[in-house]
């Protein structure tokens, strides 16, 4: 059986991290990379990653996707370019129409029925027409504040309420996420961008709440979210940003879903770069009031960067094996680490010769 063939569209923090992970897996090869960063276009994969030899030197980064993607050229495209579905839509449509499976990190694609049901239905039709599968996933949304929650409720007779908290470090993420979170901007600019409606903060609460509701077979009465700035008292520097004292290190987001007139799902998500500098401990917690009560805590957090990279790579076999169409994490088998040859996890008829 031949290797699993992968193309990566977007070679920032997440795309390059997926490339590194794939280079260490058996039975898979990267056959193309697309990115518009002039500093890496034309470089080999090895050179762009700063490694000597990983058996992928023939793969050169290109800035034109048409030079990489051809009908049926690979088994899956990893798209890591956007957070919002409207921005990612044309890329997804392009790949699906070439007969290629897609895994995408766009947060709104984790459960697109929440905010863009018409686009979700259109993508589902395109994927089914071309007999391929589309999945949106990541650490959050896609796992910690929704999928993992639903998995825990599987041990409950009933559920009265759910409260989830994720305190995480934004440092592993690239410029797109830093801009969405307002990292490094002044408090005045924060208020200006909030007023103008162009500061996203965390993207995904609506998707997580809807995934939980649909997974439990209920319909929420309403949903609301809020955002507050996290102002740094110290200098914080990452590979992708510099935060000076008095500037934003991130934002604190909260989302609430109401059911039968009461708060049913409560999501609390303060995100900032290097929180440990100001003695803030990271962690994930899920509290379910029900029968039985469940209180799960993970300290420190499940790493956002590694988590997103890993879940996208680890879902490759499930996406290739899946029936055609738009899928979410609750439609596919549980994500798990791939320690052996990836090809052994794929149905023979789905990979071919």
Short mmCIF file of N, CA, C and O in Angstrom, two decimals, residues 200-308:
data_model
loop_
_atom_site.label_atom_id
_atom_site.label_comp_id
_atom_site.label_asym_id
_atom_site.label_seq_id
_atom_site.Cartn_x
_atom_site.Cartn_y
_atom_site.Cartn_z
N UNK A 200 -12.08 39.96 17.20
CA UNK A 200 -12.83 38.71 17.32
C UNK A 200 -12.72 38.08 18.71
O UNK A 200 -13.68 37.53 19.23
N UNK A 201 -11.53 38.17 19.32
CA UNK A 201 -11.32 37.40 20.53
C UNK A 201 -11.35 35.92 20.21
O UNK A 201 -10.99 35.51 19.10
N UNK A 202 -11.81 35.12 21.15
CA UNK A 202 -11.92 33.69 20.87
C UNK A 202 -13.04 33.43 19.88
O UNK A 202 -14.17 33.90 20.06
N UNK A 203 -12.75 32.69 18.85
CA UNK A 203 -13.75 32.29 17.86
C UNK A 203 -14.14 30.84 18.14
O UNK A 203 -13.28 29.96 18.10
N UNK A 204 -15.41 30.60 18.46
CA UNK A 204 -15.80 29.22 18.65
C UNK A 204 -16.82 28.93 19.74
O UNK A 204 -17.30 27.80 19.85
N UNK A 205 -17.19 29.92 20.56
CA UNK A 205 -18.17 29.65 21.61
C UNK A 205 -19.51 29.19 21.04
O UNK A 205 -20.12 28.25 21.54
N UNK A 206 -19.99 29.89 20.02
CA UNK A 206 -21.27 29.52 19.43
C UNK A 206 -21.21 28.09 18.90
O UNK A 206 -22.18 27.32 19.04
N UNK A 207 -20.07 27.73 18.31
CA UNK A 207 -19.90 26.39 17.76
C UNK A 207 -19.87 25.34 18.88
O UNK A 207 -20.50 24.28 18.76
N UNK A 208 -19.16 25.64 19.97
CA UNK A 208 -19.08 24.68 21.07
C UNK A 208 -20.43 24.47 21.72
O UNK A 208 -20.82 23.32 22.02
N UNK A 209 -21.15 25.56 21.97
CA UNK A 209 -22.46 25.45 22.62
C UNK A 209 -23.43 24.66 21.75
O UNK A 209 -24.17 23.79 22.23
N UNK A 210 -23.42 24.93 20.44
CA UNK A 210 -24.33 24.22 19.54
C UNK A 210 -23.95 22.75 19.44
O UNK A 210 -24.82 21.87 19.36
N UNK A 211 -22.64 22.45 19.42
CA UNK A 211 -22.22 21.05 19.36
C UNK A 211 -22.69 20.30 20.60
O UNK A 211 -23.18 19.17 20.50
N UNK A 212 -22.54 20.93 21.75
CA UNK A 212 -23.00 20.30 22.99
C UNK A 212 -24.50 20.07 22.96
O UNK A 212 -25.00 18.99 23.29
N UNK A 213 -25.25 21.11 22.56
CA UNK A 213 -26.71 21.00 22.52
C UNK A 213 -27.16 19.89 21.57
O UNK A 213 -27.97 19.03 21.94
N UNK A 214 -26.63 19.90 20.34
CA UNK A 214 -27.02 18.88 19.37
C UNK A 214 -26.59 17.49 19.83
O UNK A 214 -27.31 16.51 19.62
N UNK A 215 -25.42 17.42 20.45
CA UNK A 215 -24.93 16.13 20.94
C UNK A 215 -25.82 15.55 22.02
O UNK A 215 -25.98 14.34 22.13
N UNK A 216 -26.44 16.44 22.83
CA UNK A 216 -27.33 16.00 23.91
C UNK A 216 -28.78 15.89 23.45
O UNK A 216 -29.64 15.46 24.22
N UNK A 217 -29.05 16.32 22.22
CA UNK A 217 -30.40 16.22 21.69
C UNK A 217 -31.36 17.27 22.20
O UNK A 217 -32.57 17.02 22.32
N UNK A 218 -30.83 18.47 22.51
CA UNK A 218 -31.68 19.56 22.98
C UNK A 218 -31.47 20.79 22.10
O UNK A 218 -30.54 20.84 21.30
N UNK A 219 -32.32 21.78 22.28
CA UNK A 219 -32.18 23.03 21.55
C UNK A 219 -32.11 24.18 22.55
O UNK A 219 -33.03 24.39 23.35
N UNK A 220 -31.01 24.94 22.53
CA UNK A 220 -30.84 26.05 23.45
C UNK A 220 -31.84 27.16 23.16
O UNK A 220 -32.19 27.42 22.01
N UNK A 221 -32.30 27.84 24.23
CA UNK A 221 -33.19 28.99 24.07
C UNK A 221 -32.45 30.16 23.44
O UNK A 221 -32.96 30.84 22.55
N UNK A 222 -31.23 30.40 23.94
CA UNK A 222 -30.45 31.54 23.47
C UNK A 222 -28.99 31.36 23.85
O UNK A 222 -28.64 30.47 24.62
N UNK A 223 -28.16 32.23 23.29
CA UNK A 223 -26.71 32.18 23.54
C UNK A 223 -26.19 33.61 23.61
O UNK A 223 -26.64 34.48 22.86
N UNK A 224 -25.25 33.86 24.50
CA UNK A 224 -24.62 35.19 24.55
C UNK A 224 -23.16 35.01 24.95
O UNK A 224 -22.78 34.02 25.60
N UNK A 225 -22.33 35.99 24.57
CA UNK A 225 -20.93 35.95 24.96
C UNK A 225 -20.44 37.35 25.30
O UNK A 225 -21.04 38.35 24.91
N UNK A 226 -19.34 37.41 26.04
CA UNK A 226 -18.76 38.68 26.45
C UNK A 226 -17.25 38.62 26.35
O UNK A 226 -16.66 37.53 26.28
N UNK A 227 -16.60 39.80 26.37
CA UNK A 227 -15.14 39.87 26.25
C UNK A 227 -14.61 41.00 27.11
O UNK A 227 -15.18 42.10 27.13
N UNK A 228 -13.52 40.75 27.80
CA UNK A 228 -12.84 41.75 28.61
C UNK A 228 -11.34 41.69 28.35
O UNK A 228 -10.79 40.61 28.09
N UNK A 229 -10.66 42.85 28.41
CA UNK A 229 -9.22 42.86 28.12
C UNK A 229 -8.39 42.31 29.28
O UNK A 229 -8.77 42.44 30.45
N UNK A 230 -7.27 41.69 28.96
CA UNK A 230 -6.28 41.28 29.95
C UNK A 230 -5.04 42.15 29.70
O UNK A 230 -4.34 41.97 28.70
N UNK A 231 -4.79 43.10 30.59
CA UNK A 231 -3.70 44.05 30.42
C UNK A 231 -2.45 43.56 31.13
O UNK A 231 -2.51 43.16 32.31
N UNK A 232 -1.34 43.57 30.45
CA UNK A 232 -0.09 43.07 31.02
C UNK A 232 0.59 44.12 31.90
O UNK A 232 0.58 45.31 31.59
N UNK A 233 1.17 43.64 32.99
CA UNK A 233 1.98 44.50 33.87
C UNK A 233 3.47 44.36 33.58
O UNK A 233 4.27 45.09 34.15
N UNK A 234 3.81 43.42 32.70
CA UNK A 234 5.21 43.11 32.42
C UNK A 234 5.45 42.99 30.92
O UNK A 234 4.51 42.95 30.13
N UNK A 235 6.72 42.90 30.53
CA UNK A 235 7.06 42.63 29.14
C UNK A 235 6.89 41.14 28.88
O UNK A 235 7.35 40.30 29.66
N UNK A 236 6.21 40.81 27.79
CA UNK A 236 6.02 39.41 27.40
C UNK A 236 6.35 39.30 25.91
O UNK A 236 5.78 40.02 25.10
N UNK A 237 7.24 38.38 25.58
CA UNK A 237 7.68 38.25 24.20
C UNK A 237 7.59 36.80 23.75
O UNK A 237 7.98 35.88 24.47
N UNK A 238 7.05 36.60 22.54
CA UNK A 238 7.01 35.28 21.93
C UNK A 238 7.63 35.39 20.54
O UNK A 238 8.04 36.47 20.10
N UNK A 239 7.65 34.28 19.82
CA UNK A 239 8.16 34.29 18.46
C UNK A 239 7.34 35.18 17.55
O UNK A 239 7.84 35.71 16.55
N UNK A 240 6.08 35.40 17.92
CA UNK A 240 5.16 36.09 17.02
C UNK A 240 4.70 37.47 17.51
O UNK A 240 4.04 38.19 16.77
N UNK A 241 5.05 37.84 18.75
CA UNK A 241 4.56 39.13 19.25
C UNK A 241 5.39 39.63 20.41
O UNK A 241 6.14 38.87 21.05
N UNK A 242 5.28 40.94 20.66
CA UNK A 242 5.91 41.59 21.82
C UNK A 242 4.84 42.38 22.55
O UNK A 242 4.14 43.21 21.95
N UNK A 243 4.67 42.10 23.83
CA UNK A 243 3.68 42.80 24.65
C UNK A 243 4.42 43.66 25.66
O UNK A 243 5.20 43.16 26.47
N UNK A 244 4.17 44.96 25.62
CA UNK A 244 4.78 45.89 26.57
C UNK A 244 3.82 46.12 27.74
O UNK A 244 2.60 45.92 27.61
N UNK A 245 4.34 46.54 28.90
CA UNK A 245 3.46 46.84 30.04
C UNK A 245 2.38 47.84 29.65
O UNK A 245 2.64 48.82 28.95
N UNK A 246 1.16 47.58 30.07
CA UNK A 246 0.05 48.45 29.73
C UNK A 246 -0.68 48.05 28.46
O UNK A 246 -1.74 48.59 28.15
N UNK A 247 -0.12 47.12 27.71
CA UNK A 247 -0.74 46.63 26.48
C UNK A 247 -1.44 45.29 26.75
O UNK A 247 -1.20 44.64 27.77
N UNK A 248 -2.28 44.88 25.81
CA UNK A 248 -3.05 43.65 26.00
C UNK A 248 -2.19 42.40 25.83
O UNK A 248 -1.46 42.27 24.85
N UNK A 249 -2.30 41.51 26.81
CA UNK A 249 -1.68 40.19 26.71
C UNK A 249 -2.66 39.17 26.14
O UNK A 249 -2.28 38.07 25.78
N UNK A 250 -3.92 39.58 26.06
CA UNK A 250 -4.97 38.70 25.55
C UNK A 250 -6.32 39.20 26.00
O UNK A 250 -6.46 40.35 26.45
N UNK A 251 -7.33 38.35 25.92
CA UNK A 251 -8.68 38.73 26.35
C UNK A 251 -9.33 37.59 27.11
O UNK A 251 -8.99 36.41 26.92
N UNK A 252 -10.25 37.95 27.98
CA UNK A 252 -11.04 36.97 28.72
C UNK A 252 -12.42 36.89 28.07
O UNK A 252 -13.13 37.88 28.00
N UNK A 253 -12.76 35.72 27.58
CA UNK A 253 -14.04 35.51 26.91
C UNK A 253 -14.93 34.60 27.76
O UNK A 253 -14.45 33.68 28.43
N UNK A 254 -16.23 34.89 27.71
CA UNK A 254 -17.21 34.03 28.37
C UNK A 254 -18.38 33.80 27.43
O UNK A 254 -18.76 34.71 26.67
N UNK A 255 -18.93 32.61 27.46
CA UNK A 255 -20.10 32.28 26.64
C UNK A 255 -21.11 31.50 27.47
O UNK A 255 -20.72 30.67 28.30
N UNK A 256 -22.38 31.81 27.27
CA UNK A 256 -23.43 31.17 28.06
C UNK A 256 -24.55 30.70 27.14
O UNK A 256 -25.03 31.46 26.29
N UNK A 257 -24.97 29.46 27.33
CA UNK A 257 -26.12 28.92 26.61
C UNK A 257 -27.27 28.67 27.57
O UNK A 257 -27.06 28.07 28.64
N UNK A 258 -28.48 29.14 27.22
CA UNK A 258 -29.65 29.00 28.08
C UNK A 258 -30.58 27.91 27.56
O UNK A 258 -30.82 27.80 26.35
N UNK A 259 -31.11 27.13 28.49
CA UNK A 259 -32.03 26.06 28.14
C UNK A 259 -33.17 26.05 29.15
O UNK A 259 -32.93 26.04 30.37
N UNK A 260 -34.38 26.13 28.66
CA UNK A 260 -35.57 26.20 29.51
C UNK A 260 -35.49 27.36 30.50
O UNK A 260 -35.85 27.24 31.67
N UNK A 261 -34.95 28.48 30.00
CA UNK A 261 -34.89 29.70 30.79
C UNK A 261 -33.77 29.77 31.81
O UNK A 261 -33.63 30.78 32.51
N UNK A 262 -32.94 28.74 31.88
CA UNK A 262 -31.84 28.70 32.85
C UNK A 262 -30.49 28.55 32.15
O UNK A 262 -30.43 28.06 31.00
N UNK A 263 -29.43 28.98 32.84
CA UNK A 263 -28.08 28.77 32.31
C UNK A 263 -27.81 27.27 32.30
O UNK A 263 -27.87 26.61 33.34
N UNK A 264 -27.52 26.75 31.12
CA UNK A 264 -27.25 25.32 31.00
C UNK A 264 -25.78 25.05 30.71
O UNK A 264 -25.17 24.15 31.28
N UNK A 265 -25.19 25.83 29.81
CA UNK A 265 -23.77 25.71 29.49
C UNK A 265 -23.08 27.04 29.75
O UNK A 265 -23.52 28.08 29.26
N UNK A 266 -22.02 27.00 30.52
CA UNK A 266 -21.24 28.20 30.83
C UNK A 266 -19.77 27.94 30.47
O UNK A 266 -19.17 27.00 30.98
N UNK A 267 -19.24 28.76 29.57
CA UNK A 267 -17.87 28.60 29.11
C UNK A 267 -17.05 29.81 29.50
O UNK A 267 -17.43 30.95 29.21
N UNK A 268 -15.92 29.58 30.15
CA UNK A 268 -15.05 30.67 30.60
C UNK A 268 -13.66 30.44 30.01
O UNK A 268 -13.07 29.38 30.20
N UNK A 269 -13.15 31.44 29.28
CA UNK A 269 -11.94 31.20 28.49
C UNK A 269 -11.01 32.42 28.45
O UNK A 269 -10.96 33.14 27.45
N UNK A 270 -10.24 32.66 29.52
CA UNK A 270 -9.21 33.71 29.46
C UNK A 270 -7.98 33.21 28.72
O UNK A 270 -7.42 32.17 29.08
N UNK A 271 -7.55 33.94 27.69
CA UNK A 271 -6.39 33.56 26.90
C UNK A 271 -5.39 34.70 26.90
O UNK A 271 -5.76 35.85 26.67
N UNK A 272 -4.12 34.38 27.11
CA UNK A 272 -3.08 35.40 27.07
C UNK A 272 -1.74 34.75 26.79
O UNK A 272 -1.57 33.55 26.97
N UNK A 273 -0.78 35.55 26.34
CA UNK A 273 0.56 35.02 26.11
C UNK A 273 1.32 35.00 27.43
O UNK A 273 1.24 35.92 28.23
N UNK A 274 2.01 33.90 27.66
CA UNK A 274 2.87 33.70 28.82
C UNK A 274 2.22 34.12 30.14
O UNK A 274 2.73 34.99 30.86
N UNK A 275 1.07 33.54 30.48
CA UNK A 275 0.40 33.91 31.74
C UNK A 275 1.24 33.64 32.98
O UNK A 275 1.07 34.30 34.01
N UNK A 276 2.16 32.66 32.88
CA UNK A 276 2.96 32.30 34.04
C UNK A 276 3.86 33.45 34.51
O UNK A 276 4.27 33.48 35.68
N UNK A 277 4.15 34.39 33.61
CA UNK A 277 4.98 35.55 33.99
C UNK A 277 4.31 36.34 35.11
O UNK A 277 4.97 36.93 35.96
N UNK A 278 2.98 36.34 35.13
CA UNK A 278 2.25 37.05 36.17
C UNK A 278 1.51 36.09 37.09
O UNK A 278 0.44 36.37 37.62
N UNK A 279 2.13 34.90 37.26
CA UNK A 279 1.68 33.90 38.23
C UNK A 279 0.24 33.41 37.99
O UNK A 279 -0.51 33.15 38.93
N UNK A 280 -0.11 33.29 36.73
CA UNK A 280 -1.41 32.73 36.37
C UNK A 280 -1.19 31.29 35.91
O UNK A 280 -0.46 31.04 34.95
N UNK A 281 -1.80 30.34 36.58
CA UNK A 281 -1.68 28.93 36.22
C UNK A 281 -2.69 28.58 35.13
O UNK A 281 -3.85 28.99 35.19
N UNK A 282 -2.24 27.82 34.15
CA UNK A 282 -3.14 27.37 33.11
C UNK A 282 -3.80 26.06 33.51
O UNK A 282 -3.32 25.34 34.39
N UNK A 283 -4.89 25.75 32.85
CA UNK A 283 -5.57 24.50 33.14
C UNK A 283 -6.92 24.41 32.46
O UNK A 283 -7.47 25.41 31.99
N UNK A 284 -7.44 23.19 32.38
CA UNK A 284 -8.76 22.93 31.81
C UNK A 284 -9.62 22.26 32.88
O UNK A 284 -9.15 21.35 33.57
N UNK A 285 -10.86 22.70 33.00
CA UNK A 285 -11.76 22.05 33.95
C UNK A 285 -13.16 21.93 33.37
O UNK A 285 -13.61 22.81 32.64
N UNK A 286 -13.81 20.82 33.68
CA UNK A 286 -15.18 20.57 33.26
C UNK A 286 -15.97 20.12 34.48
O UNK A 286 -15.61 19.13 35.12
N UNK A 287 -17.02 20.86 34.80
CA UNK A 287 -17.88 20.51 35.93
C UNK A 287 -19.28 20.24 35.39
O UNK A 287 -19.90 21.11 34.77
N UNK A 288 -19.75 19.03 35.59
CA UNK A 288 -21.08 18.63 35.13
C UNK A 288 -21.94 18.34 36.36
O UNK A 288 -21.60 17.48 37.18
N UNK A 289 -23.04 19.08 36.48
CA UNK A 289 -24.02 18.79 37.52
C UNK A 289 -25.05 17.84 36.92
O UNK A 289 -25.74 18.17 35.96
N UNK A 290 -25.11 16.66 37.48
CA UNK A 290 -26.02 15.66 36.95
C UNK A 290 -25.99 14.41 37.78
O UNK A 290 -25.67 14.44 38.97
N UNK A 291 -26.33 13.30 37.16
CA UNK A 291 -26.28 12.01 37.84
C UNK A 291 -25.40 11.06 37.04
O UNK A 291 -25.81 10.58 35.99
N UNK A 292 -24.14 10.88 37.47
CA UNK A 292 -23.52 11.49 38.66
C UNK A 292 -22.95 12.87 38.35
O UNK A 292 -22.85 13.25 37.18
N UNK A 293 -22.53 13.59 39.39
CA UNK A 293 -21.77 14.82 39.19
C UNK A 293 -20.37 14.46 38.72
O UNK A 293 -19.81 13.44 39.14
N UNK A 294 -19.82 15.30 37.85
CA UNK A 294 -18.46 15.06 37.35
C UNK A 294 -17.65 16.33 37.49
O UNK A 294 -18.10 17.43 37.15
N UNK A 295 -16.44 16.20 38.01
CA UNK A 295 -15.54 17.34 38.15
C UNK A 295 -14.17 16.91 37.65
O UNK A 295 -13.44 16.20 38.34
N UNK A 296 -13.83 17.32 36.43
CA UNK A 296 -12.55 16.94 35.83
C UNK A 296 -11.64 18.15 35.74
O UNK A 296 -12.07 19.23 35.32
N UNK A 297 -10.38 17.98 36.13
CA UNK A 297 -9.41 19.07 36.05
C UNK A 297 -8.12 18.57 35.43
O UNK A 297 -7.65 17.48 35.76
N UNK A 298 -7.56 19.36 34.53
CA UNK A 298 -6.27 19.06 33.90
C UNK A 298 -5.34 20.22 34.17
O UNK A 298 -5.63 21.36 33.82
N UNK A 299 -4.21 19.94 34.79
CA UNK A 299 -3.23 20.98 35.12
C UNK A 299 -1.85 20.55 34.65
O UNK A 299 -1.41 19.45 34.99
N UNK A 300 -1.12 21.36 33.90
CA UNK A 300 -1.58 22.60 33.26
C UNK A 300 -2.52 22.28 32.10
O UNK A 300 -2.90 21.12 31.90
N UNK A 301 -2.87 23.28 31.31
CA UNK A 301 -3.76 23.10 30.18
C UNK A 301 -3.23 22.06 29.20
O UNK A 301 -2.03 21.80 29.13
N UNK A 302 -4.12 21.48 28.40
CA UNK A 302 -3.69 20.74 27.22
C UNK A 302 -3.14 21.79 26.25
O UNK A 302 -3.85 22.72 25.88
N UNK A 303 -1.90 21.67 25.87
CA UNK A 303 -1.25 22.70 25.05
C UNK A 303 -2.06 23.02 23.81
O UNK A 303 -2.39 22.14 23.01
N UNK A 304 -2.39 24.31 23.64
CA UNK A 304 -3.21 24.72 22.51
C UNK A 304 -2.53 24.49 21.18
O UNK A 304 -3.15 24.01 20.22
N UNK A 305 -1.25 24.86 21.10
CA UNK A 305 -0.54 24.70 19.84
C UNK A 305 -0.36 23.25 19.46
O UNK A 305 -0.78 22.81 18.38
N UNK A 306 0.26 22.49 20.34
CA UNK A 306 0.50 21.07 20.06
C UNK A 306 -0.83 20.34 19.92
O UNK A 306 -0.99 19.46 19.06
N UNK A 307 -1.82 20.71 20.74
CA UNK A 307 -3.10 20.05 20.68
C UNK A 307 -3.79 20.20 19.34
O UNK A 307 -4.33 19.24 18.79
N UNK A 308 -3.77 21.43 18.80
CA UNK A 308 -4.38 21.66 17.50
C UNK A 308 -3.64 20.92 16.40
O UNK A 308 -4.24 20.29 15.53
#
